[in-house]
PDB file of C-alpha atoms in Angstrom:
ATOM      1  CA  MET A   1     124.909 191.681 116.370  1.00  0.00           C
ATOM      2  CA  ALA A   2     122.329 188.910 116.198  1.00  0.00           C
ATOM      3  CA  GLU A   3     121.748 189.161 119.940  1.00  0.00           C
ATOM      4  CA  ARG A   4     121.185 192.914 120.187  1.00  0.00           C
ATOM      5  CA  GLY A   5     118.543 194.914 118.383  1.00  0.00           C
ATOM      6  CA  TRP A   6     117.185 192.158 116.146  1.00  0.00           C
ATOM      7  CA  GLY A   7     114.333 190.932 118.337  1.00  0.00           C
ATOM      8  CA  TRP A   8     111.799 192.334 115.860  1.00  0.00           C
ATOM      9  CA  ALA A   9     112.977 189.776 113.301  1.00  0.00           C
ATOM     10  CA  ARG A  10     111.257 186.990 115.282  1.00  0.00           C
ATOM     11  CA  ALA A  11     107.903 188.103 113.850  1.00  0.00           C
ATOM     12  CA  VAL A  12     109.098 187.904 110.231  1.00  0.00           C
ATOM     13  CA  ARG A  13     107.176 185.646 107.848  1.00  0.00           C
ATOM     14  CA  GLY A  14     108.452 186.883 104.500  1.00  0.00           C
ATOM     15  CA  LEU A  15     111.302 188.658 102.730  1.00  0.00           C
ATOM     16  CA  LEU A  16     111.286 191.037  99.780  1.00  0.00           C
ATOM     17  CA  LEU A  17     114.620 191.067  97.974  1.00  0.00           C
ATOM     18  CA  ASP A  18     115.945 193.622  95.550  1.00  0.00           C
ATOM     19  CA  VAL A  19     117.811 191.838  92.761  1.00  0.00           C
ATOM     20  CA  SER A  20     120.522 193.900  91.041  1.00  0.00           C
ATOM     21  CA  GLY A  21     123.135 194.695  93.676  1.00  0.00           C
ATOM     22  CA  VAL A  22     121.735 192.124  96.131  1.00  0.00           C
ATOM     23  CA  LEU A  23     121.635 188.846  94.197  1.00  0.00           C
ATOM     24  CA  TYR A  24     124.019 189.794  91.394  1.00  0.00           C
ATOM     25  CA  ASP A  25     125.862 192.652  89.725  1.00  0.00           C
ATOM     26  CA  SER A  26     124.588 193.217  86.189  1.00  0.00           C
ATOM     27  CA  GLY A  27     126.908 193.660  83.233  1.00  0.00           C
ATOM     28  CA  ALA A  28     127.331 193.386  79.483  1.00  0.00           C
ATOM     29  CA  ASP A  29     128.076 189.681  79.858  1.00  0.00           C
ATOM     30  CA  GLY A  30     124.832 189.103  81.773  1.00  0.00           C
ATOM     31  CA  GLY A  31     126.325 189.845  85.159  1.00  0.00           C
ATOM     32  CA  VAL A  32     127.834 187.837  87.998  1.00  0.00           C
ATOM     33  CA  PRO A  33     126.209 186.535  91.195  1.00  0.00           C
ATOM     34  CA  ILE A  34     127.291 188.117  94.468  1.00  0.00           C
ATOM     35  CA  ALA A  35     129.137 185.598  96.646  1.00  0.00           C
ATOM     36  CA  GLY A  36     126.777 183.551  98.823  1.00  0.00           C
ATOM     37  CA  SER A  37     123.570 184.979  97.401  1.00  0.00           C
ATOM     38  CA  ALA A  38     122.315 181.873  95.580  1.00  0.00           C
ATOM     39  CA  GLU A  39     122.813 179.755  98.694  1.00  0.00           C
ATOM     40  CA  ALA A  40     121.081 182.472 100.752  1.00  0.00           C
ATOM     41  CA  VAL A  41     117.991 182.199  98.531  1.00  0.00           C
ATOM     42  CA  ARG A  42     117.991 178.419  98.989  1.00  0.00           C
ATOM     43  CA  ARG A  43     118.220 178.847 102.773  1.00  0.00           C
ATOM     44  CA  ILE A  44     115.308 181.307 102.798  1.00  0.00           C
ATOM     45  CA  LYS A  45     113.107 178.810 100.968  1.00  0.00           C
ATOM     46  CA  ALA A  46     114.213 175.891 103.139  1.00  0.00           C
ATOM     47  CA  SER A  47     113.349 177.901 106.271  1.00  0.00           C
ATOM     48  CA  GLY A  48     109.698 178.251 105.285  1.00  0.00           C
ATOM     49  CA  LEU A  49     109.886 182.035 104.970  1.00  0.00           C
ATOM     50  CA  LYS A  50     107.995 183.441 102.000  1.00  0.00           C
ATOM     51  CA  LEU A  51     110.099 185.100  99.314  1.00  0.00           C
ATOM     52  CA  GLN A  52     109.353 187.686  96.636  1.00  0.00           C
ATOM     53  CA  LEU A  53     111.829 189.483  94.380  1.00  0.00           C
ATOM     54  CA  CYS A  54     110.950 193.184  94.249  1.00  0.00           C
ATOM     55  CA  THR A  55     112.884 194.685  91.371  1.00  0.00           C
ATOM     56  CA  ASN A  56     112.950 197.781  89.192  1.00  0.00           C
ATOM     57  CA  GLU A  57     114.486 195.683  86.400  1.00  0.00           C
ATOM     58  CA  THR A  58     113.223 197.042  83.087  1.00  0.00           C
ATOM     59  CA  GLN A  59     115.780 195.747  80.585  1.00  0.00           C
ATOM     60  CA  ALA A  60     114.060 192.404  80.007  1.00  0.00           C
ATOM     61  CA  THR A  61     110.758 190.567  80.352  1.00  0.00           C
ATOM     62  CA  ARG A  62     110.243 188.695  83.615  1.00  0.00           C
ATOM     63  CA  GLU A  63     110.576 185.384  81.766  1.00  0.00           C
ATOM     64  CA  HIS A  64     113.974 186.321  80.318  1.00  0.00           C
ATOM     65  CA  PHE A  65     115.031 187.823  83.654  1.00  0.00           C
ATOM     66  CA  VAL A  66     114.174 184.608  85.527  1.00  0.00           C
ATOM     67  CA  ARG A  67     115.985 182.448  82.955  1.00  0.00           C
ATOM     68  CA  LYS A  68     119.105 184.548  83.539  1.00  0.00           C
ATOM     69  CA  LEU A  69     118.807 184.222  87.320  1.00  0.00           C
ATOM     70  CA  ARG A  70     118.268 180.460  87.127  1.00  0.00           C
ATOM     71  CA  ALA A  71     121.364 180.151  84.923  1.00  0.00           C
ATOM     72  CA  MET A  72     123.295 181.856  87.735  1.00  0.00           C
ATOM     73  CA  GLY A  73     122.041 179.268  90.223  1.00  0.00           C
ATOM     74  CA  PHE A  74     119.048 181.077  91.737  1.00  0.00           C
ATOM     75  CA  ASP A  75     115.971 178.930  92.422  1.00  0.00           C
ATOM     76  CA  VAL A  76     113.276 181.478  91.470  1.00  0.00           C
ATOM     77  CA  SER A  77     110.131 181.535  89.322  1.00  0.00           C
ATOM     78  CA  VAL A  78     108.298 184.224  87.356  1.00  0.00           C
ATOM     79  CA  ALA A  79     105.531 184.241  89.985  1.00  0.00           C
ATOM     80  CA  GLU A  80     108.124 185.278  92.572  1.00  0.00           C
ATOM     81  CA  VAL A  81     109.042 188.472  90.683  1.00  0.00           C
ATOM     82  CA  THR A  82     107.268 191.801  91.195  1.00  0.00           C
ATOM     83  CA  ALA A  83     108.421 194.119  88.390  1.00  0.00           C
ATOM     84  CA  PRO A  84     107.330 197.521  87.028  1.00  0.00           C
ATOM     85  CA  ALA A  85     106.262 196.593  83.476  1.00  0.00           C
ATOM     86  CA  PRO A  86     103.264 194.378  84.425  1.00  0.00           C
ATOM     87  CA  ALA A  87     102.187 197.011  86.954  1.00  0.00           C
ATOM     88  CA  ALA A  88     102.417 199.696  84.271  1.00  0.00           C
ATOM     89  CA  CYS A  89     100.307 197.590  81.894  1.00  0.00           C
ATOM     90  CA  ARG A  90      97.581 197.312  84.539  1.00  0.00           C
ATOM     91  CA  LEU A  91      97.642 201.078  85.001  1.00  0.00           C
ATOM     92  CA  LEU A  92      97.492 201.722  81.240  1.00  0.00           C
ATOM     93  CA  ARG A  93      94.463 199.445  80.858  1.00  0.00           C
ATOM     94  CA  GLU A  94      92.672 200.942  83.854  1.00  0.00           C
ATOM     95  CA  ARG A  95      93.017 204.456  82.488  1.00  0.00           C
ATOM     96  CA  GLY A  96      92.679 203.781  78.771  1.00  0.00           C
ATOM     97  CA  LEU A  97      96.182 205.106  78.075  1.00  0.00           C
ATOM     98  CA  ARG A  98      98.072 204.389  74.848  1.00  0.00           C
ATOM     99  CA  PRO A  99     101.811 204.638  75.454  1.00  0.00           C
ATOM    100  CA  HIS A 100     104.739 205.825  73.448  1.00  0.00           C
ATOM    101  CA  LEU A 101     107.474 203.532  74.755  1.00  0.00           C
ATOM    102  CA  LEU A 102     110.987 204.700  75.538  1.00  0.00           C
ATOM    103  CA  VAL A 103     112.232 201.439  76.991  1.00  0.00           C
ATOM    104  CA  HIS A 104     114.856 198.756  76.401  1.00  0.00           C
ATOM    105  CA  ASP A 105     114.225 196.685  73.263  1.00  0.00           C
ATOM    106  CA  ASP A 106     114.083 193.498  75.351  1.00  0.00           C
ATOM    107  CA  LEU A 107     111.232 194.885  77.483  1.00  0.00           C
ATOM    108  CA  VAL A 108     108.895 195.694  74.572  1.00  0.00           C
ATOM    109  CA  PRO A 109     107.220 192.230  74.586  1.00  0.00           C
ATOM    110  CA  GLU A 110     105.741 193.013  78.032  1.00  0.00           C
ATOM    111  CA  PHE A 111     103.563 195.616  76.276  1.00  0.00           C
ATOM    112  CA  ALA A 112     102.517 193.383  73.369  1.00  0.00           C
ATOM    113  CA  GLU A 113      98.814 193.464  74.271  1.00  0.00           C
ATOM    114  CA  ILE A 114      98.675 197.218  74.932  1.00  0.00           C
ATOM    115  CA  ASP A 115      97.267 199.578  72.276  1.00  0.00           C
ATOM    116  CA  LYS A 116     100.096 201.908  71.246  1.00  0.00           C
ATOM    117  CA  THR A 117      98.395 203.732  68.349  1.00  0.00           C
ATOM    118  CA  ASN A 118      98.071 207.519  68.583  1.00  0.00           C
ATOM    119  CA  PRO A 119      99.898 207.727  71.947  1.00  0.00           C
ATOM    120  CA  ASN A 120      98.423 209.828  74.763  1.00  0.00           C
ATOM    121  CA  CYS A 121     101.219 209.206  77.279  1.00  0.00           C
ATOM    122  CA  VAL A 122     104.918 208.319  77.469  1.00  0.00           C
ATOM    123  CA  VAL A 123     106.257 205.276  79.349  1.00  0.00           C
ATOM    124  CA  LEU A 124     109.905 205.521  80.338  1.00  0.00           C
ATOM    125  CA  GLY A 125     112.109 202.615  81.420  1.00  0.00           C
ATOM    126  CA  ASP A 126     115.817 201.872  81.666  1.00  0.00           C
ATOM    127  CA  ALA A 127     116.328 202.136  77.927  1.00  0.00           C
ATOM    128  CA  ALA A 128     120.147 201.928  78.132  1.00  0.00           C
ATOM    129  CA  GLU A 129     121.512 202.465  74.596  1.00  0.00           C
ATOM    130  CA  ASN A 130     118.076 203.705  73.464  1.00  0.00           C
ATOM    131  CA  PHE A 131     118.568 206.846  75.559  1.00  0.00           C
ATOM    132  CA  THR A 132     119.737 208.845  72.546  1.00  0.00           C
ATOM    133  CA  TYR A 133     119.101 212.536  72.003  1.00  0.00           C
ATOM    134  CA  ALA A 134     116.720 211.705  69.136  1.00  0.00           C
ATOM    135  CA  ASN A 135     114.656 209.299  71.261  1.00  0.00           C
ATOM    136  CA  LEU A 136     114.510 211.616  74.267  1.00  0.00           C
ATOM    137  CA  ASN A 137     113.559 214.507  72.011  1.00  0.00           C
ATOM    138  CA  GLU A 138     110.772 212.458  70.429  1.00  0.00           C
ATOM    139  CA  ALA A 139     109.346 211.727  73.889  1.00  0.00           C
ATOM    140  CA  PHE A 140     109.697 215.408  74.775  1.00  0.00           C
ATOM    141  CA  GLN A 141     107.848 216.514  71.639  1.00  0.00           C
ATOM    142  CA  LEU A 142     104.971 214.131  72.344  1.00  0.00           C
ATOM    143  CA  LEU A 143     104.643 215.284  75.943  1.00  0.00           C
ATOM    144  CA  ILE A 144     104.948 219.004  75.219  1.00  0.00           C
ATOM    145  CA  GLY A 145     102.245 218.666  72.592  1.00  0.00           C
ATOM    146  CA  MET A 146      99.706 217.174  74.995  1.00  0.00           C
ATOM    147  CA  GLU A 147      97.127 219.359  76.734  1.00  0.00           C
ATOM    148  CA  LYS A 148      97.589 217.261  79.881  1.00  0.00           C
ATOM    149  CA  PRO A 149     100.896 215.413  79.509  1.00  0.00           C
ATOM    150  CA  VAL A 150     101.200 212.015  81.197  1.00  0.00           C
ATOM    151  CA  LEU A 151     104.674 210.635  81.900  1.00  0.00           C
ATOM    152  CA  ILE A 152     104.892 207.186  83.498  1.00  0.00           C
ATOM    153  CA  SER A 153     108.301 206.045  84.726  1.00  0.00           C
ATOM    154  CA  LEU A 154     109.177 202.448  85.562  1.00  0.00           C
ATOM    155  CA  GLY A 155     111.300 203.582  88.505  1.00  0.00           C
ATOM    156  CA  LYS A 156     113.259 206.656  89.580  1.00  0.00           C
ATOM    157  CA  GLY A 157     116.693 205.262  90.462  1.00  0.00           C
ATOM    158  CA  ARG A 158     119.639 207.600  89.958  1.00  0.00           C
ATOM    159  CA  TYR A 159     122.203 204.931  89.077  1.00  0.00           C
ATOM    160  CA  TYR A 160     122.965 201.240  89.444  1.00  0.00           C
ATOM    161  CA  LYS A 161     126.090 199.109  89.451  1.00  0.00           C
ATOM    162  CA  GLU A 162     127.331 196.913  86.617  1.00  0.00           C
ATOM    163  CA  THR A 163     130.502 194.872  86.589  1.00  0.00           C
ATOM    164  CA  ASP A 164     132.403 197.741  84.950  1.00  0.00           C
ATOM    165  CA  GLY A 165     131.104 200.514  87.224  1.00  0.00           C
ATOM    166  CA  LEU A 166     128.094 202.706  88.006  1.00  0.00           C
ATOM    167  CA  LYS A 167     125.568 203.482  85.244  1.00  0.00           C
ATOM    168  CA  LEU A 168     122.924 206.198  84.933  1.00  0.00           C
ATOM    169  CA  ASP A 169     119.441 204.869  85.689  1.00  0.00           C
ATOM    170  CA  VAL A 170     116.005 205.872  84.443  1.00  0.00           C
ATOM    171  CA  GLY A 171     115.516 208.547  87.130  1.00  0.00           C
ATOM    172  CA  ALA A 172     118.058 210.872  85.517  1.00  0.00           C
ATOM    173  CA  TYR A 173     116.179 210.826  82.210  1.00  0.00           C
ATOM    174  CA  MET A 174     112.816 211.061  83.971  1.00  0.00           C
ATOM    175  CA  LYS A 175     113.973 214.274  85.655  1.00  0.00           C
ATOM    176  CA  ALA A 176     115.100 215.709  82.307  1.00  0.00           C
ATOM    177  CA  LEU A 177     111.635 215.187  80.791  1.00  0.00           C
ATOM    178  CA  GLU A 178     109.910 216.466  83.938  1.00  0.00           C
ATOM    179  CA  TYR A 179     111.969 219.664  83.758  1.00  0.00           C
ATOM    180  CA  ALA A 180     111.560 220.187  80.015  1.00  0.00           C
ATOM    181  CA  CYS A 181     107.798 219.530  79.983  1.00  0.00           C
ATOM    182  CA  ASP A 182     106.878 220.935  83.415  1.00  0.00           C
ATOM    183  CA  VAL A 183     105.230 217.618  84.279  1.00  0.00           C
ATOM    184  CA  GLN A 184     105.356 215.358  87.344  1.00  0.00           C
ATOM    185  CA  ALA A 185     106.090 211.760  86.420  1.00  0.00           C
ATOM    186  CA  GLU A 186     104.010 208.941  87.871  1.00  0.00           C
ATOM    187  CA  VAL A 187     106.451 206.340  89.190  1.00  0.00           C
ATOM    188  CA  VAL A 188     105.291 202.737  88.906  1.00  0.00           C
ATOM    189  CA  GLY A 189     108.334 200.941  90.351  1.00  0.00           C
ATOM    190  CA  LYS A 190     110.175 201.426  93.620  1.00  0.00           C
ATOM    191  CA  PRO A 191     109.915 203.563  95.748  1.00  0.00           C
ATOM    192  CA  ALA A 192     106.209 204.029  94.911  1.00  0.00           C
ATOM    193  CA  LYS A 193     103.979 202.884  97.768  1.00  0.00           C
ATOM    194  CA  ARG A 194     101.539 201.185  95.403  1.00  0.00           C
ATOM    195  CA  PHE A 195     104.355 199.073  93.984  1.00  0.00           C
ATOM    196  CA  PHE A 196     105.478 197.851  97.403  1.00  0.00           C
ATOM    197  CA  GLU A 197     101.858 197.138  98.332  1.00  0.00           C
ATOM    198  CA  SER A 198     101.561 194.964  95.211  1.00  0.00           C
ATOM    199  CA  ALA A 199     104.725 193.086  96.181  1.00  0.00           C
ATOM    200  CA  LEU A 200     103.388 192.497  99.703  1.00  0.00           C
ATOM    201  CA  ALA A 201     100.082 191.249  98.277  1.00  0.00           C
ATOM    202  CA  GLU A 202     101.966 188.796  96.057  1.00  0.00           C
ATOM    203  CA  LEU A 203     104.128 187.777  99.023  1.00  0.00           C
ATOM    204  CA  GLY A 204     100.963 187.203 101.086  1.00  0.00           C
ATOM    205  CA  VAL A 205     102.401 188.781 104.228  1.00  0.00           C
ATOM    206  CA  PRO A 206     101.436 192.053 106.018  1.00  0.00           C
ATOM    207  CA  ALA A 207     104.013 194.844 106.090  1.00  0.00           C
ATOM    208  CA  GLU A 208     104.814 194.417 109.769  1.00  0.00           C
ATOM    209  CA  GLN A 209     105.831 190.790 109.161  1.00  0.00           C
ATOM    210  CA  ALA A 210     108.045 191.476 106.143  1.00  0.00           C
ATOM    211  CA  ILE A 211     111.605 192.698 105.652  1.00  0.00           C
ATOM    212  CA  MET A 212     112.899 194.416 102.522  1.00  0.00           C
ATOM    213  CA  ILE A 213     116.580 193.839 101.709  1.00  0.00           C
ATOM    214  CA  GLY A 214     118.140 196.174  99.152  1.00  0.00           C
ATOM    215  CA  ASP A 215     121.196 198.161  98.123  1.00  0.00           C
ATOM    216  CA  ASP A 216     119.406 201.450  97.336  1.00  0.00           C
ATOM    217  CA  ILE A 217     119.007 203.666 100.393  1.00  0.00           C
ATOM    218  CA  VAL A 218     116.089 205.625  98.912  1.00  0.00           C
ATOM    219  CA  SER A 219     114.207 203.297  96.557  1.00  0.00           C
ATOM    220  CA  ASP A 220     114.598 200.065  98.532  1.00  0.00           C
ATOM    221  CA  VAL A 221     114.970 201.105 102.155  1.00  0.00           C
ATOM    222  CA  GLY A 222     113.045 204.367 102.200  1.00  0.00           C
ATOM    223  CA  GLY A 223     110.229 203.065 100.017  1.00  0.00           C
ATOM    224  CA  ALA A 224     109.748 199.939 102.125  1.00  0.00           C
ATOM    225  CA  GLN A 225     109.802 201.815 105.413  1.00  0.00           C
ATOM    226  CA  GLN A 226     107.105 204.186 104.156  1.00  0.00           C
ATOM    227  CA  CYS A 227     104.885 201.119 103.746  1.00  0.00           C
ATOM    228  CA  GLY A 228     105.471 199.987 107.326  1.00  0.00           C
ATOM    229  CA  MET A 229     108.154 197.399 106.627  1.00  0.00           C
ATOM    230  CA  ARG A 230     111.516 196.893 108.242  1.00  0.00           C
ATOM    231  CA  ALA A 231     114.324 197.376 105.729  1.00  0.00           C
ATOM    232  CA  LEU A 232     117.983 196.368 105.607  1.00  0.00           C
ATOM    233  CA  GLN A 233     120.686 197.838 103.401  1.00  0.00           C
ATOM    234  CA  VAL A 234     123.406 195.555 102.065  1.00  0.00           C
ATOM    235  CA  ARG A 235     126.917 196.868 101.526  1.00  0.00           C
ATOM    236  CA  THR A 236     126.982 195.447  97.996  1.00  0.00           C
ATOM    237  CA  GLY A 237     125.803 196.768  94.617  1.00  0.00           C
ATOM    238  CA  LYS A 238     125.363 200.525  94.491  1.00  0.00           C
ATOM    239  CA  TYR A 239     125.920 200.940  98.256  1.00  0.00           C
ATOM    240  CA  ARG A 240     128.320 203.734  99.127  1.00  0.00           C
ATOM    241  CA  PRO A 241     129.648 204.613 102.603  1.00  0.00           C
ATOM    242  CA  SER A 242     127.914 208.004 102.384  1.00  0.00           C
ATOM    243  CA  ASP A 243     124.568 206.151 102.467  1.00  0.00           C
ATOM    244  CA  GLU A 244     125.134 205.591 106.186  1.00  0.00           C
ATOM    245  CA  HIS A 245     124.839 209.344 106.701  1.00  0.00           C
ATOM    246  CA  HIS A 246     121.697 209.885 104.634  1.00  0.00           C
ATOM    247  CA  PRO A 247     119.795 212.861 106.084  1.00  0.00           C
ATOM    248  CA  GLU A 248     116.358 211.248 105.853  1.00  0.00           C
ATOM    249  CA  VAL A 249     116.512 207.462 105.472  1.00  0.00           C
ATOM    250  CA  LYS A 250     117.913 205.216 108.216  1.00  0.00           C
ATOM    251  CA  PRO A 251     117.837 201.447 107.576  1.00  0.00           C
ATOM    252  CA  ASP A 252     116.793 199.185 110.429  1.00  0.00           C
ATOM    253  CA  ALA A 253     120.227 197.612 110.039  1.00  0.00           C
ATOM    254  CA  TYR A 254     123.206 197.402 107.707  1.00  0.00           C
ATOM    255  CA  VAL A 255     124.542 194.016 106.611  1.00  0.00           C
ATOM    256  CA  ASN A 256     127.575 193.238 104.518  1.00  0.00           C
ATOM    257  CA  ASN A 257     125.620 191.107 102.054  1.00  0.00           C
ATOM    258  CA  LEU A 258     122.483 188.992 101.623  1.00  0.00           C
ATOM    259  CA  ALA A 259     124.133 185.911 103.101  1.00  0.00           C
ATOM    260  CA  GLU A 260     124.872 187.751 106.347  1.00  0.00           C
ATOM    261  CA  ALA A 261     121.312 189.117 106.489  1.00  0.00           C
ATOM    262  CA  VAL A 262     119.853 185.621 106.099  1.00  0.00           C
ATOM    263  CA  ASP A 263     122.214 184.244 108.774  1.00  0.00           C
ATOM    264  CA  ILE A 264     121.022 186.797 111.303  1.00  0.00           C
ATOM    265  CA  ILE A 265     117.327 186.586 110.431  1.00  0.00           C
ATOM    266  CA  LEU A 266     117.260 182.794 110.607  1.00  0.00           C
ATOM    267  CA  GLN A 267     118.988 182.899 114.006  1.00  0.00           C
ATOM    268  CA  GLN A 268     115.996 184.838 115.323  1.00  0.00           C
ATOM    269  CA  LEU A 269     113.334 182.396 114.132  1.00  0.00           C
TER     270      LEU A 269
END
């Protein structure tokens, strides 16, 4: 496998890694690392390749997120994480928007410096237990009452994997509000092109010299390829065998896990 069809990997200077489903499986207990993934991150750094985590994680601040990863054995820093909440804050400031937040309680500190009085938009994240009827209805009422409703979503994933099974992601709730309010959400996280471009800028590598490694066929693989990157899908996390027959998105390769991907890539360098 490393000998055939991987010649393009010789030009690689940096890797973008999805986190949940690639580095670890999340769960109520904080989650568990996927076998070999912590060592794979160490090998990437030792090789001289640049590394950036490109995640749609919206259940915690980046600082808390990185503390959790480091406790699992991952050598990563806050500067190596591209996440939707900081990108959303930049967008809110640029456009003078004041959000009503429907997000996870642990993510709220990311918006501490944003004016939230008299909201003129709704920001939606993976709110988990906060996705109650009352909270969704409150967001709906705000949006339906606006002359020009603005819905900003910190991702559009359909589901993700935790240790006890698959869980609905923010995209399902985003679609409900889009349908009810006849509005098109603006997606800040993956697979938005602007989000991947931000990650590449932080990585410091052009698209043609970067590889995205993820478990989501649409958000990770499809989004990265639309930006001119190569993209690999791991058979961990939310991966399902039906992904290999997706009608539109075809990864540049499938790998069983991050460790295998790193083995093959480093063989090409």
